[in-house]
Tab-separated table of C-alpha atoms in Angstrom:
chain	number	residue	atom	x	y	z
A	1129	ILE	CA	32.332	13.709	-10.674
A	1130	TYR	CA	30.996	11.241	-8.158
A	1131	ASP	CA	27.267	11.691	-8.397
A	1132	SER	CA	26.727	10.903	-12.083
A	1133	ARG	CA	27.632	7.219	-11.891
A	1134	THR	CA	26.083	4.456	-9.858
A	1135	THR	CA	29.226	2.355	-9.544
A	1136	ILE	CA	31.738	4.947	-8.319
A	1137	PHE	CA	32.055	5.733	-4.629
A	1138	SER	CA	32.569	9.298	-3.387
A	1139	PRO	CA	35.567	10.061	-1.130
A	1140	GLU	CA	33.214	9.461	1.841
A	1141	GLY	CA	32.360	5.996	0.514
A	1142	ARG	CA	28.848	6.906	-0.616
A	1143	LEU	CA	26.926	6.126	-3.796
A	1144	TYR	CA	25.077	9.367	-4.428
A	1145	GLN	CA	22.873	7.948	-7.191
A	1146	VAL	CA	21.479	5.364	-4.778
A	1147	GLU	CA	20.841	8.089	-2.203
A	1148	TYR	CA	19.100	10.214	-4.851
A	1149	ALA	CA	16.964	7.224	-5.820
A	1150	MET	CA	15.919	6.608	-2.218
A	1151	GLU	CA	15.058	10.309	-1.834
A	1152	ALA	CA	12.964	10.268	-5.034
A	1153	ILE	CA	10.996	7.280	-3.786
A	1154	GLY	CA	10.256	9.203	-0.609
A	1155	HIS	CA	8.414	11.750	-2.774
A	1156	ALA	CA	6.521	9.162	-4.823
A	1157	GLY	CA	2.924	8.249	-4.069
A	1158	THR	CA	1.946	6.149	-1.087
A	1159	CYS	CA	2.196	2.389	-1.457
A	1160	LEU	CA	1.643	-0.159	1.301
A	1161	GLY	CA	1.262	-3.870	1.866
A	1162	ILE	CA	-0.423	-5.638	4.765
A	1163	LEU	CA	0.020	-9.305	5.626
A	1164	ALA	CA	-3.109	-10.796	7.204
A	1165	ASN	CA	-3.830	-14.299	8.434
A	1166	ASP	CA	-6.187	-15.058	5.538
A	1167	GLY	CA	-4.492	-13.106	2.737
A	1168	VAL	CA	-2.281	-10.207	1.714
A	1169	LEU	CA	-3.185	-6.821	0.311
A	1170	LEU	CA	-1.480	-4.078	-1.628
A	1171	ALA	CA	-2.805	-0.522	-1.607
A	1172	ALA	CA	-1.416	2.330	-3.673
A	1173	GLU	CA	-2.100	5.936	-4.513
A	1174	ARG	CA	-3.069	6.469	-8.140
A	1175	ARG	CA	-1.443	9.453	-9.807
A	1176	ASN	CA	-3.008	9.217	-13.278
A	1177	ILE	CA	-6.768	9.288	-13.248
A	1178	HIS	CA	-8.321	8.698	-16.657
A	1179	LYS	CA	-12.058	8.123	-16.800
A	1180	LEU	CA	-11.753	6.453	-20.212
A	1181	LEU	CA	-9.494	3.659	-18.971
A	1182	ASP	CA	-11.309	0.414	-18.240
A	1183	GLU	CA	-10.578	-0.410	-14.593
A	1184	VAL	CA	-10.924	-4.141	-15.254
A	1185	PHE	CA	-7.917	-4.135	-17.580
A	1186	PHE	CA	-5.937	-1.136	-16.357
A	1187	SER	CA	-4.014	-1.069	-13.133
A	1188	GLU	CA	-1.582	1.792	-12.653
A	1189	LYS	CA	0.442	0.485	-9.712
A	1190	ILE	CA	-0.439	-3.176	-9.117
A	1191	TYR	CA	0.569	-5.998	-11.459
A	1192	LYS	CA	0.038	-9.747	-11.474
A	1193	LEU	CA	3.386	-11.513	-11.929
A	1194	ASN	CA	2.143	-15.098	-12.072
A	1195	GLU	CA	-0.627	-17.251	-10.591
A	1196	ASP	CA	0.737	-16.912	-7.042
A	1197	MET	CA	2.404	-13.466	-7.041
A	1198	ALA	CA	1.634	-9.789	-7.579
A	1199	CYS	CA	3.571	-6.574	-6.991
A	1200	SER	CA	3.039	-2.880	-6.456
A	1201	VAL	CA	5.483	-0.492	-8.072
A	1202	GLU	CA	6.475	3.042	-7.055
A	1203	THR	CA	8.649	4.433	-9.768
A	1204	SER	CA	9.990	7.680	-11.065
A	1205	VAL	CA	13.343	6.883	-12.618
A	1206	TRP	CA	14.115	4.377	-9.869
A	1207	CYS	CA	11.995	1.569	-8.595
A	1208	PHE	CA	10.602	0.462	-5.230
A	1209	MET	CA	8.499	-2.700	-5.213
A	1210	LEU	CA	6.295	-4.550	-2.776
A	1211	TYR	CA	5.745	-8.202	-3.641
A	1212	ILE	CA	2.931	-10.351	-2.321
A	1213	GLY	CA	2.596	-14.054	-2.832
A	1214	TRP	CA	1.734	-17.469	-1.546
A	1215	ASP	CA	3.544	-20.794	-1.591
A	1216	LYS	CA	2.964	-24.155	0.051
A	1217	HIS	CA	5.998	-23.835	2.349
A	1218	TYR	CA	5.575	-20.352	3.837
A	1219	GLY	CA	1.961	-19.432	3.085
A	1220	PHE	CA	1.160	-15.765	2.509
A	1221	GLN	CA	4.197	-13.497	2.140
A	1222	LEU	CA	5.061	-9.818	1.752
A	1223	TYR	CA	8.488	-8.637	0.542
A	1224	GLN	CA	10.002	-5.326	-0.512
A	1225	SER	CA	12.919	-4.255	-2.681
A	1226	ASP	CA	14.369	-0.803	-3.237
A	1227	PRO	CA	17.003	0.895	-5.454
A	1228	SER	CA	19.807	0.270	-2.974
A	1229	GLY	CA	19.423	-3.448	-3.592
A	1230	ILE	CA	18.003	-4.134	-0.170
A	1231	THR	CA	15.265	-6.719	-0.123
A	1232	GLY	CA	13.418	-7.729	2.946
A	1233	MET	CA	10.501	-9.470	4.492
A	1234	GLU	CA	8.591	-7.911	7.346
A	1235	ASP	CA	7.604	-10.464	9.926
A	1236	TYR	CA	5.759	-8.053	12.189
A	1237	LYS	CA	2.223	-8.978	13.144
A	1238	GLU	CA	0.023	-7.066	15.514
A	1239	GLY	CA	-2.259	-9.744	16.899
A	1240	GLU	CA	-4.607	-11.619	14.649
A	1241	MET	CA	-5.443	-9.555	11.577
A	1242	THR	CA	-8.011	-10.628	9.014
A	1243	LEU	CA	-8.077	-9.361	5.454
A	1244	LYS	CA	-11.252	-7.426	6.299
A	1245	SER	CA	-9.497	-5.523	9.105
A	1246	ALA	CA	-6.417	-5.095	6.878
A	1247	LEU	CA	-8.605	-3.397	4.247
A	1248	ALA	CA	-9.953	-1.000	6.886
A	1249	LEU	CA	-6.404	-0.285	8.101
A	1250	ALA	CA	-5.198	0.369	4.533
A	1251	ILE	CA	-7.955	2.947	3.985
A	1252	LYS	CA	-7.113	4.590	7.318
A	1253	VAL	CA	-3.402	4.793	6.444
A	1254	LEU	CA	-4.066	6.121	2.931
A	1255	ASN	CA	-6.461	8.721	4.346
A	1256	LYS	CA	-3.746	9.958	6.733
A	1257	THR	CA	-0.801	9.877	4.299
A	1258	MET	CA	-2.157	10.989	0.937
A	1259	ASP	CA	-1.964	14.672	0.084
A	1260	VAL	CA	-5.709	15.139	-0.499
A	1261	SER	CA	-8.411	16.837	1.534
A	1262	LYS	CA	-10.857	13.959	0.999
A	1263	LEU	CA	-9.943	10.408	0.044
A	1264	SER	CA	-11.666	9.199	-3.135
A	1265	ALA	CA	-11.879	5.813	-4.837
A	1266	GLU	CA	-10.447	7.279	-8.050
A	1267	LYS	CA	-7.143	7.991	-6.282
A	1268	VAL	CA	-6.788	4.578	-4.606
A	1269	GLU	CA	-5.948	1.157	-5.963
A	1270	ILE	CA	-6.244	-1.957	-3.785
A	1271	ALA	CA	-5.536	-5.590	-4.615
A	1272	THR	CA	-5.892	-8.708	-2.489
A	1273	LEU	CA	-4.273	-12.122	-2.720
A	1274	THR	CA	-6.213	-14.975	-1.107
A	1275	ARG	CA	-6.607	-18.739	-1.409
A	1276	GLU	CA	-9.920	-20.224	-2.533
A	1277	ASN	CA	-10.492	-23.916	-3.268
A	1278	GLY	CA	-6.749	-24.622	-3.328
A	1279	LYS	CA	-6.009	-21.833	-5.829
A	1280	THR	CA	-4.456	-18.409	-5.375
A	1281	VAL	CA	-6.830	-15.574	-6.272
A	1282	ILE	CA	-5.452	-12.112	-7.032
A	1283	ARG	CA	-8.151	-9.481	-7.285
A	1284	VAL	CA	-8.019	-5.721	-7.849
A	1285	LEU	CA	-10.954	-4.134	-6.044
A	1286	LYS	CA	-13.433	-2.241	-8.185
A	1287	GLN	CA	-14.060	1.456	-7.552
A	1288	LYS	CA	-17.450	0.760	-5.964
A	1289	GLU	CA	-15.833	-1.600	-3.444
A	1290	VAL	CA	-13.200	1.011	-2.580
A	1291	GLU	CA	-15.949	3.652	-2.254
A	1292	GLN	CA	-17.755	1.416	0.250
A	1293	LEU	CA	-14.554	0.983	2.287
A	1294	ILE	CA	-13.973	4.754	2.299
A	1295	LYS	CA	-17.590	5.434	3.290
A	1296	LYS	CA	-17.351	2.955	6.169
A	1297	HIS	CA	-14.091	4.573	7.323
A	1298	GLU	CA	-15.671	8.043	7.223
A	1299	GLU	CA	-18.650	6.807	9.263
A	1300	GLU	CA	-16.340	5.277	11.882
A	1301	GLU	CA	-14.276	8.486	12.037
A	1302	ALA	CA	-17.434	10.584	12.493
A	1303	LYS	CA	-18.684	8.240	15.233
A	1304	ALA	CA	-15.337	8.391	17.055
A	1305	GLU	CA	-15.365	12.192	16.819
A	1306	ARG	CA	-18.914	12.369	18.247
A	1307	GLU	CA	-17.958	10.069	21.128
A	1308	LYS	CA	-14.868	12.169	21.831
A	1309	LYS	CA	-16.943	15.370	21.955
A	1310	GLU	CA	-19.541	13.733	24.216
A	1311	LYS	CA	-16.792	12.586	26.579
A	1312	GLU	CA	-15.251	16.067	26.638
A	1313	GLN	CA	-18.671	17.582	27.339
A	1314	LYS	CA	-19.241	15.183	30.247
A	1315	GLU	CA	-15.834	16.143	31.664
A	1316	LYS	CA	-16.747	19.834	31.451
A	1317	ASP	CA	-20.118	19.236	33.141
A	1318	LYS	CA	-18.491	17.615	36.184
């Protein structure tokens, strides 16, 4: 039996338990991190929505590790983590680790991105990837890590703030759709 143990290789040289773990993470909720010039953000899909939980004290997916670090966790039996942090040598950072033991840092930047534009991008990505007909603040958790007055500030956005971001995204989507229809109409009229 090769697939019941994590330390025994199959005849093909594979660790099936690691492959199963990676597959399970693929079915877990959406979790993303974005590195901006003025901060880092984590955004995650909430699975458990309890109205009685105090959002100030309860965070389902995002946890503060210390004064300069936080992480987002996607877990079933196995664990995938995104870490965000700041230090005086490298500034803002975003790392990932997964069940296969691979850890990595993405050093991909698309131009100059501010935390404000990163928040808008996170909402756009969550809207496209989550399995819901309409994105709602109850199903989304967002945290930011910034520097203010020489100190690292980790903040989980309140539901009202997330609602405002979603509303702004919906307005921009509606505007883009109107402009697209107007352009198509002008093309037809020619």
